[in-house]
Amino acid sequence: MVHEAPHASSFQMLLQLLLLLLLRAEPLRSAELTFELPDNAKQCFHEEVEQGVKFSLDYQVITGGHYDVDCYVEDPRGNVIYRETKKQYDSFTYKTEAKGVYQFCFSNEFSTFSHKTVYFDFQVGDEPPILPDMGNRVTALTQMESACVTIHEALKTVIDSQTHYRLREAQDRARAEDLNSRVSYWSVGETIALFVVSFSQVLLLKSFFTEKRPVNRAVHS
């Protein structure tokens, strides 16, 4: 008779508990978007939020100009609750005082020729506990529950790191493409200048070795 190893059984139970917790977990209301913001333009987004709910806004300029943008957030009454100018990246968290549609806008109106690419992550609400009644428990977590919480926090860290490195990769790629285009234009200009100088030198040297014959003029008496 073959007996199953205890650690294999514990691993299967851990996977089952993780799957159950993932099915029970309610996802946050969130929006993650990367969009293009032309020069002298403004782009606004709207979200309806209940009273007493916390929301957060994270944004970053990926490409364009000096990597800066104006951003402001308005509540349903039209009051500006957040405003920053010429920021490359920032984060804003707010707990709503009134129910209604909140508006957050990104402005590139101060730029006359720089095209921007902006990323933002907008989240509404608090993350639900991974375990039921976790905040009201008086007993200690079991070893398996502690492992689930640890894995959950590690996965959140991985997601944040992936987002950060994805943005850095996009930003570095845009800079590399811009540098490559500038080097290409400079190389084409140098090539044209080299041909012009070489052709001018050939003509100049040719003029030095060209025999000039004297012109005989007949004198009529």
PDB file of C-alpha atoms in Angstrom:
ATOM      1  CA  MET A   1       0.000   0.000   0.000  1.00  0.00           C
ATOM      2  CA  VAL A   2       1.288   3.438  -0.948  1.00  0.00           C
ATOM      3  CA  HIS A   3       0.747   6.176   1.630  1.00  0.00           C
ATOM      4  CA  GLU A   4       0.530   9.825   0.572  1.00  0.00           C
ATOM      5  CA  ALA A   5       3.197  12.038   2.085  1.00  0.00           C
ATOM      6  CA  PRO A   6       1.936  14.434   4.799  1.00  0.00           C
ATOM      7  CA  HIS A   7       3.508  17.498   3.155  1.00  0.00           C
ATOM      8  CA  ALA A   8       1.772  16.711  -0.158  1.00  0.00           C
ATOM      9  CA  SER A   9      -1.589  16.514   1.600  1.00  0.00           C
ATOM     10  CA  SER A  10      -0.953  19.822   3.375  1.00  0.00           C
ATOM     11  CA  PHE A  11       0.009  21.430   0.076  1.00  0.00           C
ATOM     12  CA  GLN A  12      -3.236  20.283  -1.541  1.00  0.00           C
ATOM     13  CA  MET A  13      -5.247  21.652   1.381  1.00  0.00           C
ATOM     14  CA  LEU A  14      -3.396  24.951   1.094  1.00  0.00           C
ATOM     15  CA  LEU A  15      -4.229  25.186  -2.610  1.00  0.00           C
ATOM     16  CA  GLN A  16      -7.883  24.417  -1.920  1.00  0.00           C
ATOM     17  CA  LEU A  17      -8.048  27.093   0.779  1.00  0.00           C
ATOM     18  CA  LEU A  18      -6.398  29.638  -1.534  1.00  0.00           C
ATOM     19  CA  LEU A  19      -8.885  28.850  -4.294  1.00  0.00           C
ATOM     20  CA  LEU A  20     -11.790  29.221  -1.877  1.00  0.00           C
ATOM     21  CA  LEU A  21     -10.493  32.564  -0.635  1.00  0.00           C
ATOM     22  CA  LEU A  22     -10.001  33.840  -4.180  1.00  0.00           C
ATOM     23  CA  LEU A  23     -13.570  32.892  -5.056  1.00  0.00           C
ATOM     24  CA  ARG A  24     -14.923  34.588  -1.943  1.00  0.00           C
ATOM     25  CA  ALA A  25     -12.885  37.764  -2.385  1.00  0.00           C
ATOM     26  CA  GLU A  26     -14.711  40.719  -3.904  1.00  0.00           C
ATOM     27  CA  PRO A  27     -12.607  42.691  -6.364  1.00  0.00           C
ATOM     28  CA  LEU A  28     -12.098  46.419  -5.958  1.00  0.00           C
ATOM     29  CA  ARG A  29     -13.721  48.849  -8.358  1.00  0.00           C
ATOM     30  CA  SER A  30     -10.744  50.041 -10.290  1.00  0.00           C
ATOM     31  CA  ALA A  31      -9.772  51.496 -13.634  1.00  0.00           C
ATOM     32  CA  GLU A  32      -6.288  51.302 -15.100  1.00  0.00           C
ATOM     33  CA  LEU A  33      -5.618  53.149 -18.339  1.00  0.00           C
ATOM     34  CA  THR A  34      -2.816  54.485 -20.503  1.00  0.00           C
ATOM     35  CA  PHE A  35      -3.865  57.239 -22.897  1.00  0.00           C
ATOM     36  CA  GLU A  36      -2.377  59.875 -25.176  1.00  0.00           C
ATOM     37  CA  LEU A  37      -2.715  63.552 -24.274  1.00  0.00           C
ATOM     38  CA  PRO A  38      -2.042  65.943 -27.189  1.00  0.00           C
ATOM     39  CA  ASP A  39      -0.551  69.396 -26.734  1.00  0.00           C
ATOM     40  CA  ASN A  40      -2.962  72.168 -25.662  1.00  0.00           C
ATOM     41  CA  ALA A  41      -5.470  69.483 -24.641  1.00  0.00           C
ATOM     42  CA  LYS A  42      -7.286  68.330 -21.523  1.00  0.00           C
ATOM     43  CA  GLN A  43      -8.773  64.905 -20.786  1.00  0.00           C
ATOM     44  CA  CYS A  44     -11.300  64.279 -17.986  1.00  0.00           C
ATOM     45  CA  PHE A  45     -12.721  61.094 -16.467  1.00  0.00           C
ATOM     46  CA  HIS A  46     -15.778  60.633 -14.247  1.00  0.00           C
ATOM     47  CA  GLU A  47     -16.689  58.093 -11.571  1.00  0.00           C
ATOM     48  CA  GLU A  48     -19.740  57.892  -9.307  1.00  0.00           C
ATOM     49  CA  VAL A  49     -18.755  57.209  -5.699  1.00  0.00           C
ATOM     50  CA  GLU A  50     -20.883  56.674  -2.610  1.00  0.00           C
ATOM     51  CA  GLN A  51     -20.523  58.805   0.518  1.00  0.00           C
ATOM     52  CA  GLY A  52     -17.880  57.758   3.024  1.00  0.00           C
ATOM     53  CA  VAL A  53     -15.964  55.632   0.515  1.00  0.00           C
ATOM     54  CA  LYS A  54     -12.235  55.995   0.032  1.00  0.00           C
ATOM     55  CA  PHE A  55     -10.740  56.255  -3.444  1.00  0.00           C
ATOM     56  CA  SER A  56      -7.176  56.626  -4.648  1.00  0.00           C
ATOM     57  CA  LEU A  57      -5.607  57.988  -7.829  1.00  0.00           C
ATOM     58  CA  ASP A  58      -2.081  57.149  -8.992  1.00  0.00           C
ATOM     59  CA  TYR A  59      -0.713  58.600 -12.210  1.00  0.00           C
ATOM     60  CA  GLN A  60       2.542  58.914 -14.108  1.00  0.00           C
ATOM     61  CA  VAL A  61       3.668  60.538 -17.359  1.00  0.00           C
ATOM     62  CA  ILE A  62       5.375  57.928 -19.522  1.00  0.00           C
ATOM     63  CA  THR A  63       6.499  59.925 -22.553  1.00  0.00           C
ATOM     64  CA  GLY A  64       6.570  63.456 -23.898  1.00  0.00           C
ATOM     65  CA  GLY A  65       8.281  66.763 -23.171  1.00  0.00           C
ATOM     66  CA  HIS A  66       9.604  67.052 -19.648  1.00  0.00           C
ATOM     67  CA  TYR A  67       7.368  64.168 -18.493  1.00  0.00           C
ATOM     68  CA  ASP A  68       5.004  66.512 -16.643  1.00  0.00           C
ATOM     69  CA  VAL A  69       1.250  67.125 -16.592  1.00  0.00           C
ATOM     70  CA  ASP A  70      -1.332  69.125 -14.652  1.00  0.00           C
ATOM     71  CA  CYS A  71      -3.906  67.158 -12.663  1.00  0.00           C
ATOM     72  CA  TYR A  72      -6.911  68.108 -10.534  1.00  0.00           C
ATOM     73  CA  VAL A  73      -9.873  66.326  -8.896  1.00  0.00           C
ATOM     74  CA  GLU A  74     -13.335  67.840  -8.304  1.00  0.00           C
ATOM     75  CA  ASP A  75     -16.124  66.624  -6.026  1.00  0.00           C
ATOM     76  CA  PRO A  76     -19.819  66.579  -7.067  1.00  0.00           C
ATOM     77  CA  ARG A  77     -20.243  70.168  -5.816  1.00  0.00           C
ATOM     78  CA  GLY A  78     -17.493  71.427  -8.116  1.00  0.00           C
ATOM     79  CA  ASN A  79     -14.948  71.970  -5.323  1.00  0.00           C
ATOM     80  CA  VAL A  80     -11.343  71.204  -6.223  1.00  0.00           C
ATOM     81  CA  ILE A  81     -10.067  68.693  -3.667  1.00  0.00           C
ATOM     82  CA  TYR A  82      -6.725  68.079  -5.363  1.00  0.00           C
ATOM     83  CA  ARG A  83      -4.596  70.099  -7.765  1.00  0.00           C
ATOM     84  CA  GLU A  84      -0.998  69.706  -8.874  1.00  0.00           C
ATOM     85  CA  THR A  85       0.823  71.361 -11.771  1.00  0.00           C
ATOM     86  CA  LYS A  86       3.613  69.962 -13.925  1.00  0.00           C
ATOM     87  CA  LYS A  87       3.976  66.713 -12.017  1.00  0.00           C
ATOM     88  CA  GLN A  88       5.697  63.667 -13.458  1.00  0.00           C
ATOM     89  CA  TYR A  89       3.916  61.295 -11.062  1.00  0.00           C
ATOM     90  CA  ASP A  90       1.860  61.503  -7.903  1.00  0.00           C
ATOM     91  CA  SER A  91      -0.658  59.679  -5.705  1.00  0.00           C
ATOM     92  CA  PHE A  92      -3.843  61.002  -4.103  1.00  0.00           C
ATOM     93  CA  THR A  93      -6.204  59.342  -1.597  1.00  0.00           C
ATOM     94  CA  TYR A  94      -9.494  60.822  -0.420  1.00  0.00           C
ATOM     95  CA  LYS A  95     -12.538  59.740   1.608  1.00  0.00           C
ATOM     96  CA  THR A  96     -15.700  61.103   0.053  1.00  0.00           C
ATOM     97  CA  GLU A  97     -17.956  63.462   1.991  1.00  0.00           C
ATOM     98  CA  ALA A  98     -20.825  63.416  -0.498  1.00  0.00           C
ATOM     99  CA  LYS A  99     -22.313  60.950  -2.936  1.00  0.00           C
ATOM    100  CA  GLY A 100     -22.060  61.825  -6.608  1.00  0.00           C
ATOM    101  CA  VAL A 101     -19.873  61.944  -9.673  1.00  0.00           C
ATOM    102  CA  TYR A 102     -16.232  62.798  -9.032  1.00  0.00           C
ATOM    103  CA  GLN A 103     -14.173  64.170 -11.875  1.00  0.00           C
ATOM    104  CA  PHE A 104     -10.422  63.967 -12.339  1.00  0.00           C
ATOM    105  CA  CYS A 105      -8.703  65.695 -15.248  1.00  0.00           C
ATOM    106  CA  PHE A 106      -5.257  65.726 -16.841  1.00  0.00           C
ATOM    107  CA  SER A 107      -4.208  68.869 -18.657  1.00  0.00           C
ATOM    108  CA  ASN A 108      -1.430  69.500 -21.160  1.00  0.00           C
ATOM    109  CA  GLU A 109      -2.638  72.994 -22.024  1.00  0.00           C
ATOM    110  CA  PHE A 110       0.624  74.595 -20.926  1.00  0.00           C
ATOM    111  CA  SER A 111       2.518  72.746 -23.692  1.00  0.00           C
ATOM    112  CA  THR A 112       2.434  74.010 -27.271  1.00  0.00           C
ATOM    113  CA  PHE A 113       4.090  71.090 -29.074  1.00  0.00           C
ATOM    114  CA  SER A 114       4.813  68.229 -26.620  1.00  0.00           C
ATOM    115  CA  HIS A 115       2.611  65.160 -26.952  1.00  0.00           C
ATOM    116  CA  LYS A 116       2.242  63.213 -23.668  1.00  0.00           C
ATOM    117  CA  THR A 117       1.396  59.614 -22.767  1.00  0.00           C
ATOM    118  CA  VAL A 118      -0.187  59.306 -19.306  1.00  0.00           C
ATOM    119  CA  TYR A 119      -0.907  56.251 -17.156  1.00  0.00           C
ATOM    120  CA  PHE A 120      -3.327  56.280 -14.220  1.00  0.00           C
ATOM    121  CA  ASP A 121      -4.804  53.777 -11.778  1.00  0.00           C
ATOM    122  CA  PHE A 122      -8.087  54.749 -10.091  1.00  0.00           C
ATOM    123  CA  GLN A 123      -9.401  52.540  -7.260  1.00  0.00           C
ATOM    124  CA  VAL A 124     -12.611  52.896  -5.263  1.00  0.00           C
ATOM    125  CA  GLY A 125     -13.219  51.229  -1.899  1.00  0.00           C
ATOM    126  CA  ASP A 126     -11.135  49.265   0.569  1.00  0.00           C
ATOM    127  CA  GLU A 127      -9.778  45.836  -0.083  1.00  0.00           C
ATOM    128  CA  PRO A 128     -11.928  43.188   1.670  1.00  0.00           C
ATOM    129  CA  PRO A 129     -10.163  40.944   4.201  1.00  0.00           C
ATOM    130  CA  ILE A 130      -8.782  37.780   2.693  1.00  0.00           C
ATOM    131  CA  LEU A 131     -10.190  35.700   5.545  1.00  0.00           C
ATOM    132  CA  PRO A 132     -13.785  35.934   6.817  1.00  0.00           C
ATOM    133  CA  ASP A 133     -14.137  37.901  10.085  1.00  0.00           C
ATOM    134  CA  MET A 134     -10.402  38.506  10.081  1.00  0.00           C
ATOM    135  CA  GLY A 135     -10.715  41.878  11.757  1.00  0.00           C
ATOM    136  CA  ASN A 136     -12.916  40.584  14.601  1.00  0.00           C
ATOM    137  CA  ARG A 137     -11.072  37.362  15.359  1.00  0.00           C
ATOM    138  CA  VAL A 138      -9.706  36.850  18.847  1.00  0.00           C
ATOM    139  CA  THR A 139      -7.893  33.606  18.123  1.00  0.00           C
ATOM    140  CA  ALA A 140      -4.574  33.328  16.374  1.00  0.00           C
ATOM    141  CA  LEU A 141      -4.396  32.358  12.733  1.00  0.00           C
ATOM    142  CA  THR A 142      -3.581  28.781  11.918  1.00  0.00           C
ATOM    143  CA  GLN A 143      -0.408  27.939  10.064  1.00  0.00           C
ATOM    144  CA  MET A 144      -2.318  27.452   6.832  1.00  0.00           C
ATOM    145  CA  GLU A 145      -4.211  30.738   7.208  1.00  0.00           C
ATOM    146  CA  SER A 146      -0.980  32.574   7.944  1.00  0.00           C
ATOM    147  CA  ALA A 147       0.533  31.061   4.800  1.00  0.00           C
ATOM    148  CA  CYS A 148      -2.477  32.241   2.761  1.00  0.00           C
ATOM    149  CA  VAL A 149      -2.137  35.790   4.092  1.00  0.00           C
ATOM    150  CA  THR A 150       1.603  35.762   3.363  1.00  0.00           C
ATOM    151  CA  ILE A 151       1.047  34.515  -0.185  1.00  0.00           C
ATOM    152  CA  HIS A 152      -1.677  37.127  -0.743  1.00  0.00           C
ATOM    153  CA  GLU A 153       0.586  39.973   0.374  1.00  0.00           C
ATOM    154  CA  ALA A 154       3.425  38.612  -1.764  1.00  0.00           C
ATOM    155  CA  LEU A 155       1.151  38.512  -4.817  1.00  0.00           C
ATOM    156  CA  LYS A 156       0.119  42.132  -4.210  1.00  0.00           C
ATOM    157  CA  THR A 157       3.786  43.083  -4.080  1.00  0.00           C
ATOM    158  CA  VAL A 158       4.436  41.211  -7.319  1.00  0.00           C
ATOM    159  CA  ILE A 159       1.550  43.022  -9.056  1.00  0.00           C
ATOM    160  CA  ASP A 160       2.805  46.420  -7.884  1.00  0.00           C
ATOM    161  CA  SER A 161       6.338  45.576  -9.005  1.00  0.00           C
ATOM    162  CA  GLN A 162       5.135  44.405 -12.408  1.00  0.00           C
ATOM    163  CA  THR A 163       3.199  47.646 -12.906  1.00  0.00           C
ATOM    164  CA  HIS A 164       6.224  49.707 -11.869  1.00  0.00           C
ATOM    165  CA  TYR A 165       8.633  47.864 -14.165  1.00  0.00           C
ATOM    166  CA  ARG A 166       6.142  47.912 -17.042  1.00  0.00           C
ATOM    167  CA  LEU A 167       5.927  51.707 -16.789  1.00  0.00           C
ATOM    168  CA  ARG A 168       9.702  52.022 -16.512  1.00  0.00           C
ATOM    169  CA  GLU A 169      10.125  49.790 -19.556  1.00  0.00           C
ATOM    170  CA  ALA A 170       7.672  51.870 -21.597  1.00  0.00           C
ATOM    171  CA  GLN A 171       9.367  55.096 -20.519  1.00  0.00           C
ATOM    172  CA  ASP A 172      12.871  53.803 -21.291  1.00  0.00           C
ATOM    173  CA  ARG A 173      11.724  52.409 -24.645  1.00  0.00           C
ATOM    174  CA  ALA A 174      10.271  55.791 -25.626  1.00  0.00           C
ATOM    175  CA  ARG A 175      13.508  57.519 -24.662  1.00  0.00           C
ATOM    176  CA  ALA A 176      15.560  54.979 -26.614  1.00  0.00           C
ATOM    177  CA  GLU A 177      13.384  55.404 -29.710  1.00  0.00           C
ATOM    178  CA  ASP A 178      13.657  59.184 -29.465  1.00  0.00           C
ATOM    179  CA  LEU A 179      17.443  58.964 -29.089  1.00  0.00           C
ATOM    180  CA  ASN A 180      17.625  56.528 -32.011  1.00  0.00           C
ATOM    181  CA  SER A 181      15.663  58.899 -34.260  1.00  0.00           C
ATOM    182  CA  ARG A 182      17.887  61.825 -33.289  1.00  0.00           C
ATOM    183  CA  VAL A 183      21.050  59.807 -33.995  1.00  0.00           C
ATOM    184  CA  SER A 184      19.617  58.703 -37.355  1.00  0.00           C
ATOM    185  CA  TYR A 185      18.824  62.287 -38.381  1.00  0.00           C
ATOM    186  CA  TRP A 186      22.254  63.434 -37.240  1.00  0.00           C
ATOM    187  CA  SER A 187      23.930  60.634 -39.217  1.00  0.00           C
ATOM    188  CA  VAL A 188      21.976  61.525 -42.365  1.00  0.00           C
ATOM    189  CA  GLY A 189      22.953  65.183 -41.953  1.00  0.00           C
ATOM    190  CA  GLU A 190      26.614  64.296 -41.457  1.00  0.00           C
ATOM    191  CA  THR A 191      26.516  62.041 -44.545  1.00  0.00           C
ATOM    192  CA  ILE A 192      25.055  64.809 -46.707  1.00  0.00           C
ATOM    193  CA  ALA A 193      27.587  67.303 -45.354  1.00  0.00           C
ATOM    194  CA  LEU A 194      30.421  64.845 -46.073  1.00  0.00           C
ATOM    195  CA  PHE A 195      29.317  64.404 -49.689  1.00  0.00           C
ATOM    196  CA  VAL A 196      29.016  68.166 -50.192  1.00  0.00           C
ATOM    197  CA  VAL A 197      32.476  68.828 -48.731  1.00  0.00           C
ATOM    198  CA  SER A 198      34.032  65.972 -50.736  1.00  0.00           C
ATOM    199  CA  PHE A 199      32.475  67.172 -53.997  1.00  0.00           C
ATOM    200  CA  SER A 200      33.602  70.736 -53.290  1.00  0.00           C
ATOM    201  CA  GLN A 201      37.175  69.570 -52.632  1.00  0.00           C
ATOM    202  CA  VAL A 202      37.226  67.559 -55.860  1.00  0.00           C
ATOM    203  CA  LEU A 203      36.088  70.593 -57.841  1.00  0.00           C
ATOM    204  CA  LEU A 204      38.654  72.786 -56.095  1.00  0.00           C
ATOM    205  CA  LEU A 205      41.524  70.370 -56.766  1.00  0.00           C
ATOM    206  CA  LYS A 206      40.399  69.944 -60.354  1.00  0.00           C
ATOM    207  CA  SER A 207      40.524  73.688 -60.860  1.00  0.00           C
ATOM    208  CA  PHE A 208      44.162  73.751 -59.690  1.00  0.00           C
ATOM    209  CA  PHE A 209      45.297  71.281 -62.377  1.00  0.00           C
ATOM    210  CA  THR A 210      43.203  72.555 -65.236  1.00  0.00           C
ATOM    211  CA  GLU A 211      45.408  74.088 -67.960  1.00  0.00           C
ATOM    212  CA  LYS A 212      44.342  77.561 -68.891  1.00  0.00           C
ATOM    213  CA  ARG A 213      45.138  78.323 -72.495  1.00  0.00           C
ATOM    214  CA  PRO A 214      45.938  81.957 -73.450  1.00  0.00           C
ATOM    215  CA  VAL A 215      43.452  83.628 -75.655  1.00  0.00           C
ATOM    216  CA  ASN A 216      44.963  85.208 -78.797  1.00  0.00           C
ATOM    217  CA  ARG A 217      43.170  88.297 -79.993  1.00  0.00           C
ATOM    218  CA  ALA A 218      43.624  89.583 -83.480  1.00  0.00           C
ATOM    219  CA  VAL A 219      44.598  93.187 -83.733  1.00  0.00           C
ATOM    220  CA  HIS A 220      42.893  94.956 -86.582  1.00  0.00           C
ATOM    221  CA  SER A 221      44.587  98.011 -87.907  1.00  0.00           C
TER     222      SER A 221
END
